[in-house]
Tab-separated table of C-alpha atoms in Angstrom:
chain	number	residue	atom	x	y	z
I	1	MET	CA	-13.602	15.302	-8.568
I	2	HIS	CA	-13.964	16.559	-5.166
I	3	PHE	CA	-13.388	14.897	-1.929
I	4	GLU	CA	-13.184	15.833	1.905
I	5	THR	CA	-9.889	14.116	3.301
I	6	ILE	CA	-8.103	14.016	-0.271
I	7	SER	CA	-7.759	15.977	-3.133
I	8	VAL	CA	-6.695	14.626	-6.940
I	9	SER	CA	-5.350	16.518	-9.940
I	10	VAL	CA	-4.385	15.284	-13.418
I	11	ASP	CA	-1.759	17.232	-15.255
I	12	ARG	CA	-1.466	17.403	-19.338
I	13	ARG	CA	0.688	14.194	-19.231
I	14	GLY	CA	-1.851	12.066	-17.151
I	15	VAL	CA	0.259	11.997	-14.004
I	16	ALA	CA	-2.657	12.188	-11.158
I	17	ALA	CA	-1.484	13.719	-7.869
I	18	LEU	CA	-3.264	12.012	-4.976
I	19	THR	CA	-2.839	14.152	-1.727
I	20	LEU	CA	-4.047	13.169	1.737
I	21	ARG	CA	-5.213	16.055	2.927
I	22	ARG	CA	-5.722	16.082	6.815
I	23	HIS	CA	-2.314	17.520	7.768
I	24	ALA	CA	-3.806	19.049	11.248
I	25	GLN	CA	-4.258	14.991	12.219
I	26	HIS	CA	-0.772	14.145	10.180
I	27	ASN	CA	-3.090	12.728	7.445
I	28	ALA	CA	-4.198	9.810	9.830
I	29	LEU	CA	-6.684	7.454	8.314
I	30	SER	CA	-10.099	8.163	9.129
I	31	GLY	CA	-13.312	5.955	8.296
I	32	LEU	CA	-14.228	8.593	5.747
I	33	MET	CA	-10.673	8.903	4.080
I	34	ILE	CA	-10.748	5.024	3.642
I	35	ARG	CA	-13.951	5.366	1.765
I	36	GLU	CA	-12.747	8.215	-0.374
I	37	LEU	CA	-9.542	6.580	-1.114
I	38	THR	CA	-11.240	3.275	-2.259
I	39	ALA	CA	-13.649	5.258	-4.600
I	40	VAL	CA	-10.688	7.141	-6.107
I	41	ALA	CA	-8.719	4.032	-6.711
I	42	GLY	CA	-11.660	2.920	-8.816
I	43	LEU	CA	-12.092	6.008	-10.661
I	44	LEU	CA	-8.436	6.331	-11.468
I	45	GLY	CA	-8.231	2.879	-12.663
I	46	GLU	CA	-10.842	3.454	-15.239
I	47	ASP	CA	-9.703	6.940	-16.648
I	48	ALA	CA	-7.897	6.325	-19.902
I	49	ALA	CA	-6.438	10.009	-19.428
I	50	VAL	CA	-4.650	8.896	-16.381
I	51	ARG	CA	-1.213	7.228	-16.895
I	52	LEU	CA	0.181	6.603	-13.395
I	53	VAL	CA	-0.602	8.111	-9.901
I	54	VAL	CA	1.747	9.864	-7.442
I	55	LEU	CA	0.261	9.294	-3.822
I	56	THR	CA	1.630	12.040	-1.058
I	57	GLY	CA	0.435	13.684	2.034
I	58	GLU	CA	-0.066	17.240	2.896
I	59	GLY	CA	2.160	18.966	5.424
I	60	GLU	CA	4.920	17.404	7.372
I	61	SER	CA	3.565	13.691	7.632
I	62	PHE	CA	2.848	11.128	4.973
I	63	CYS	CA	0.127	8.941	7.169
I	64	ALA	CA	0.618	8.699	11.052
I	65	GLY	CA	-1.751	5.533	11.094
I	66	GLY	CA	-5.092	5.365	12.495
I	67	ASP	CA	-7.281	8.348	13.562
I	68	LEU	CA	-7.741	9.006	16.937
I	69	ASN	CA	-11.519	9.410	16.802
I	70	TRP	CA	-11.370	6.463	14.425
I	71	MET	CA	-9.660	4.397	17.302
I	72	LYS	CA	-12.441	5.618	19.839
I	73	GLU	CA	-15.081	4.389	17.439
I	74	GLN	CA	-13.565	1.015	17.202
I	75	ILE	CA	-13.444	0.890	21.219
I	76	ALA	CA	-17.208	1.198	21.216
I	77	ALA	CA	-17.998	-1.047	18.501
I	78	THR	CA	-19.005	-4.575	18.303
I	79	ARG	CA	-16.713	-7.533	17.033
I	80	GLU	CA	-18.526	-7.489	14.099
I	81	GLU	CA	-18.433	-3.966	13.316
I	82	ARG	CA	-14.708	-3.911	13.706
I	83	ILE	CA	-14.357	-6.745	11.240
I	84	ALA	CA	-16.292	-4.657	8.936
I	85	GLU	CA	-14.412	-1.602	9.447
I	86	ALA	CA	-10.914	-3.472	9.094
I	87	ARG	CA	-12.468	-5.027	5.923
I	88	ARG	CA	-12.738	-1.564	4.435
I	89	LEU	CA	-9.177	-0.842	5.320
I	90	ALA	CA	-8.550	-3.998	3.675
I	91	MET	CA	-10.239	-3.338	0.472
I	92	MET	CA	-9.041	0.056	0.245
I	93	LEU	CA	-5.362	-1.109	0.144
I	94	LYS	CA	-6.208	-3.743	-2.331
I	95	SER	CA	-7.796	-1.454	-4.406
I	96	LEU	CA	-4.803	0.814	-4.587
I	97	ARG	CA	-2.511	-2.195	-4.774
I	98	ASP	CA	-4.455	-3.584	-8.141
I	99	LEU	CA	-4.711	-0.158	-9.571
I	100	PRO	CA	-3.690	-0.862	-13.359
I	101	LYS	CA	-1.410	2.069	-13.403
I	102	PRO	CA	1.746	2.779	-11.763
I	103	LEU	CA	1.309	4.036	-8.583
I	104	ILE	CA	4.352	6.071	-6.548
I	105	ALA	CA	4.611	7.189	-3.197
I	106	ARG	CA	6.148	10.745	-2.336
I	107	VAL	CA	6.798	10.106	1.079
I	108	ASN	CA	7.090	13.738	2.630
I	109	GLY	CA	7.476	12.627	6.070
I	110	GLN	CA	6.578	10.030	8.911
I	111	ALA	CA	4.360	6.891	8.188
I	112	TYR	CA	3.230	4.698	11.044
I	113	GLY	CA	0.895	1.952	10.994
I	114	GLY	CA	-1.625	2.052	7.920
I	115	GLY	CA	0.655	4.491	6.556
I	116	VAL	CA	3.226	1.915	6.244
I	117	GLY	CA	0.514	0.049	4.534
I	118	LEU	CA	-0.360	2.631	1.959
I	119	ILE	CA	3.520	2.866	1.170
I	120	SER	CA	3.606	-0.877	0.832
I	121	VAL	CA	0.777	-1.076	-2.123
I	122	CYS	CA	2.910	1.373	-3.897
I	123	ASP	CA	5.259	0.332	-6.874
I	124	ALA	CA	7.954	2.496	-5.874
I	125	ALA	CA	8.675	5.070	-3.078
I	126	ILE	CA	10.690	8.240	-2.691
I	127	ALA	CA	11.014	9.379	0.851
I	128	VAL	CA	12.503	12.642	2.460
I	129	GLU	CA	15.602	11.991	4.345
I	130	GLY	CA	14.548	12.350	8.194
I	131	ALA	CA	11.387	10.429	8.006
I	132	ARG	CA	10.695	7.699	10.463
I	133	PHE	CA	8.454	4.427	9.884
I	134	GLY	CA	6.996	1.897	12.356
I	135	LEU	CA	4.435	-0.693	12.965
I	136	THR	CA	3.305	0.428	16.461
I	137	GLU	CA	0.230	-1.390	16.917
I	138	THR	CA	1.646	-3.804	19.918
I	139	ARG	CA	2.189	-0.529	22.060
I	140	LEU	CA	-1.612	-0.448	21.995
I	141	GLY	CA	-1.805	-4.407	22.558
I	142	LEU	CA	-2.864	-4.762	19.046
I	143	ILE	CA	-1.403	-6.203	16.021
I	144	PRO	CA	-0.937	-4.978	12.347
I	145	ALA	CA	-3.221	-7.542	10.874
I	146	THR	CA	-4.864	-5.753	8.127
I	147	ILE	CA	-1.995	-4.127	6.516
I	148	SER	CA	0.071	-7.249	7.152
I	149	PRO	CA	-0.361	-8.813	3.804
I	150	TYR	CA	0.930	-5.997	2.113
I	151	VAL	CA	3.670	-5.099	4.288
I	152	ALA	CA	5.066	-8.356	4.332
I	153	ALA	CA	4.921	-8.571	0.753
I	154	ARG	CA	6.958	-5.667	0.345
I	155	ILE	CA	9.498	-6.087	3.318
I	156	GLY	CA	9.573	-9.858	3.616
I	157	PRO	CA	8.475	-11.963	6.577
I	158	ALA	CA	11.849	-11.547	8.571
I	159	ALA	CA	11.693	-7.532	8.496
I	160	PHE	CA	8.058	-7.550	8.846
I	161	LEU	CA	8.398	-9.814	11.986
I	162	ARG	CA	10.999	-7.722	13.596
I	163	LEU	CA	8.994	-4.389	13.154
I	164	ALA	CA	5.799	-6.035	13.955
I	165	THR	CA	6.955	-7.384	17.412
I	166	SER	CA	8.802	-4.534	18.750
I	167	ALA	CA	6.927	-1.722	17.463
I	168	ARG	CA	10.450	0.157	16.949
I	169	LEU	CA	10.748	3.144	14.571
I	170	ILE	CA	13.323	3.215	12.001
I	171	ASP	CA	14.670	5.867	9.954
I	172	ALA	CA	14.587	6.222	6.393
I	173	GLU	CA	17.878	4.671	5.329
I	174	ALA	CA	16.754	1.617	7.250
I	175	ALA	CA	13.504	1.679	5.720
I	176	ARG	CA	15.153	1.589	2.199
I	177	ALA	CA	17.354	-1.143	3.125
I	178	ILE	CA	14.417	-3.502	3.949
I	179	GLY	CA	12.847	-2.684	0.609
I	180	LEU	CA	9.877	-0.191	1.952
I	181	LEU	CA	11.258	2.470	0.251
I	182	SER	CA	13.127	2.962	-3.143
I	183	ALA	CA	15.073	5.826	-2.652
I	184	VAL	CA	15.742	8.419	0.188
I	185	VAL	CA	16.434	12.318	-0.825
I	186	PRO	CA	16.728	15.602	1.033
I	187	ALA	CA	13.633	17.475	1.193
I	188	GLU	CA	14.217	19.862	-1.493
I	189	ASP	CA	14.939	17.134	-3.919
I	190	ILE	CA	11.870	14.915	-3.468
I	191	ASP	CA	9.883	16.630	-6.484
I	192	ALA	CA	12.794	15.947	-8.904
I	193	ALA	CA	13.559	12.585	-7.406
I	194	VAL	CA	9.856	11.451	-7.954
I	195	GLU	CA	10.081	13.114	-11.627
I	196	ALA	CA	12.966	10.554	-12.487
I	197	GLU	CA	11.207	7.772	-11.255
I	198	ILE	CA	8.070	8.231	-13.330
I	199	ARG	CA	9.812	9.586	-16.609
I	200	PRO	CA	10.494	6.063	-17.963
I	201	TYR	CA	6.782	5.002	-18.093
I	202	PHE	CA	5.792	7.527	-20.569
I	203	ALA	CA	7.717	5.269	-22.840
I	204	ALA	CA	6.072	2.389	-22.182
I	205	SER	CA	2.629	0.931	-23.323
I	206	PRO	CA	-0.201	1.513	-20.802
I	207	GLU	CA	-1.748	-1.387	-21.493
I	208	ALA	CA	1.339	-3.482	-21.176
I	209	VAL	CA	2.354	-1.421	-17.899
I	210	ALA	CA	-0.987	-2.949	-16.411
I	211	ALA	CA	-0.313	-6.451	-17.776
I	212	ALA	CA	3.118	-6.491	-16.329
I	213	LYS	CA	1.855	-5.284	-13.181
I	214	ALA	CA	-0.775	-7.790	-12.886
I	215	LEU	CA	1.669	-10.402	-13.768
I	216	ALA	CA	4.022	-9.402	-11.257
I	217	HIS	CA	1.294	-9.784	-8.508
I	218	ALA	CA	0.546	-12.907	-10.124
I	219	LEU	CA	3.974	-14.218	-9.514
I	220	ALA	CA	3.872	-13.318	-5.687
I	221	PRO	CA	1.724	-15.092	-2.875
I	222	PRO	CA	-1.970	-14.429	-3.691
I	223	ILE	CA	-3.712	-11.576	-1.373
I	224	ASP	CA	-6.906	-12.980	-1.581
I	225	GLU	CA	-10.198	-13.178	0.148
I	226	LYS	CA	-8.938	-16.221	2.448
I	227	LEU	CA	-6.006	-14.455	3.430
I	228	ILE	CA	-7.674	-11.103	4.522
I	229	GLU	CA	-10.421	-12.786	6.144
I	230	MET	CA	-7.833	-14.509	8.445
I	231	THR	CA	-6.201	-11.215	9.118
I	232	LEU	CA	-9.478	-9.678	10.036
I	233	MET	CA	-10.436	-12.653	12.351
I	234	ARG	CA	-6.693	-12.301	14.312
I	235	LEU	CA	-7.342	-8.566	14.459
I	236	ALA	CA	-10.885	-8.907	16.072
I	237	ASP	CA	-9.582	-11.472	18.385
I	238	THR	CA	-6.641	-9.485	19.587
I	239	TRP	CA	-9.194	-6.569	20.176
I	240	GLU	CA	-10.982	-8.341	22.802
I	241	THR	CA	-7.980	-9.242	25.032
I	242	PRO	CA	-7.154	-7.333	28.463
I	243	GLN	CA	-3.658	-6.206	27.240
I	244	ALA	CA	-5.527	-4.288	24.197
I	245	ALA	CA	-8.131	-2.716	26.605
I	246	GLU	CA	-4.900	-1.810	28.799
I	247	GLY	CA	-2.944	-0.582	25.767
I	248	ILE	CA	-5.643	1.628	24.469
I	249	ALA	CA	-6.798	3.155	27.474
I	250	ALA	CA	-3.203	4.022	28.422
I	251	PHE	CA	-2.734	5.688	25.021
I	252	LEU	CA	-5.888	7.637	25.430
I	253	GLU	CA	-5.028	8.716	28.971
I	254	LYS	CA	-1.158	9.652	27.852
I	255	ARG	CA	0.066	7.334	30.116
I	256	LYS	CA	2.575	4.370	29.959
I	257	ALA	CA	0.759	0.576	29.582
I	258	GLU	CA	1.514	-1.581	32.592
I	259	TRP	CA	4.021	-3.681	30.539
I	260	VAL	CA	6.197	-0.910	29.928
I	261	LEU	CA	9.736	-0.801	31.750
I	262	ALA	CA	9.935	2.708	32.924
I	263	ASP	CA	13.798	2.812	32.474
I	264	THR	CA	13.577	1.966	28.767
I	265	ALA	CA	10.460	3.427	27.547
I	266	LYS	CA	10.966	6.246	24.864
């Protein structure tokens, strides 16, 4: 399997290493990466030789959210184009969440916005000490709408509310406390910790694992087309507000948005 923004390798045990490979851009999500992740989810899900998948990032970051050029494309897009692109992101996340194999995140560094969404669709997440996390969309005058069903399901509505409204950054221990992460370890121990996390699966029936995962999702509030469509409409509405225009312009111009209090912004 050859891709431009990701790589996939499968070891003799059936462990697929799925790596985000845009390290110069801190593995930010581009339109191409979204399409490639959707495609690889289908391939891995259908491959009987794959027992489980480990998702990680190349370099010092796990995933820094949306790519700058991708953001610029959304600025110039029509409402319908924005909805279509957001739907592609939503369906990529859903395809990974619904993967009929265990999906474990090896969180090698920071994760913001869509990166938090990626962690949230994994069954477990092991992170390095020092990593930081946040839903930073409101700094741009936007909302974390597309990822919201997955993040809220992972960390609960109260934690989601606090992070989504404040755009605050939290450290790895705080992320573990709210359930985003399963464990936090020193960087030199992450591979051993991931190995300890995946080892029990090799004693479990692959078909039963897939059925148990589907059962767990069935017990939770459904993330269906109606819910996804609602989030897309809310995001599209927010894109059209004056404060979204100001927040994005401030971001691109590397200045503070008009609502930022000078003595508190960091």
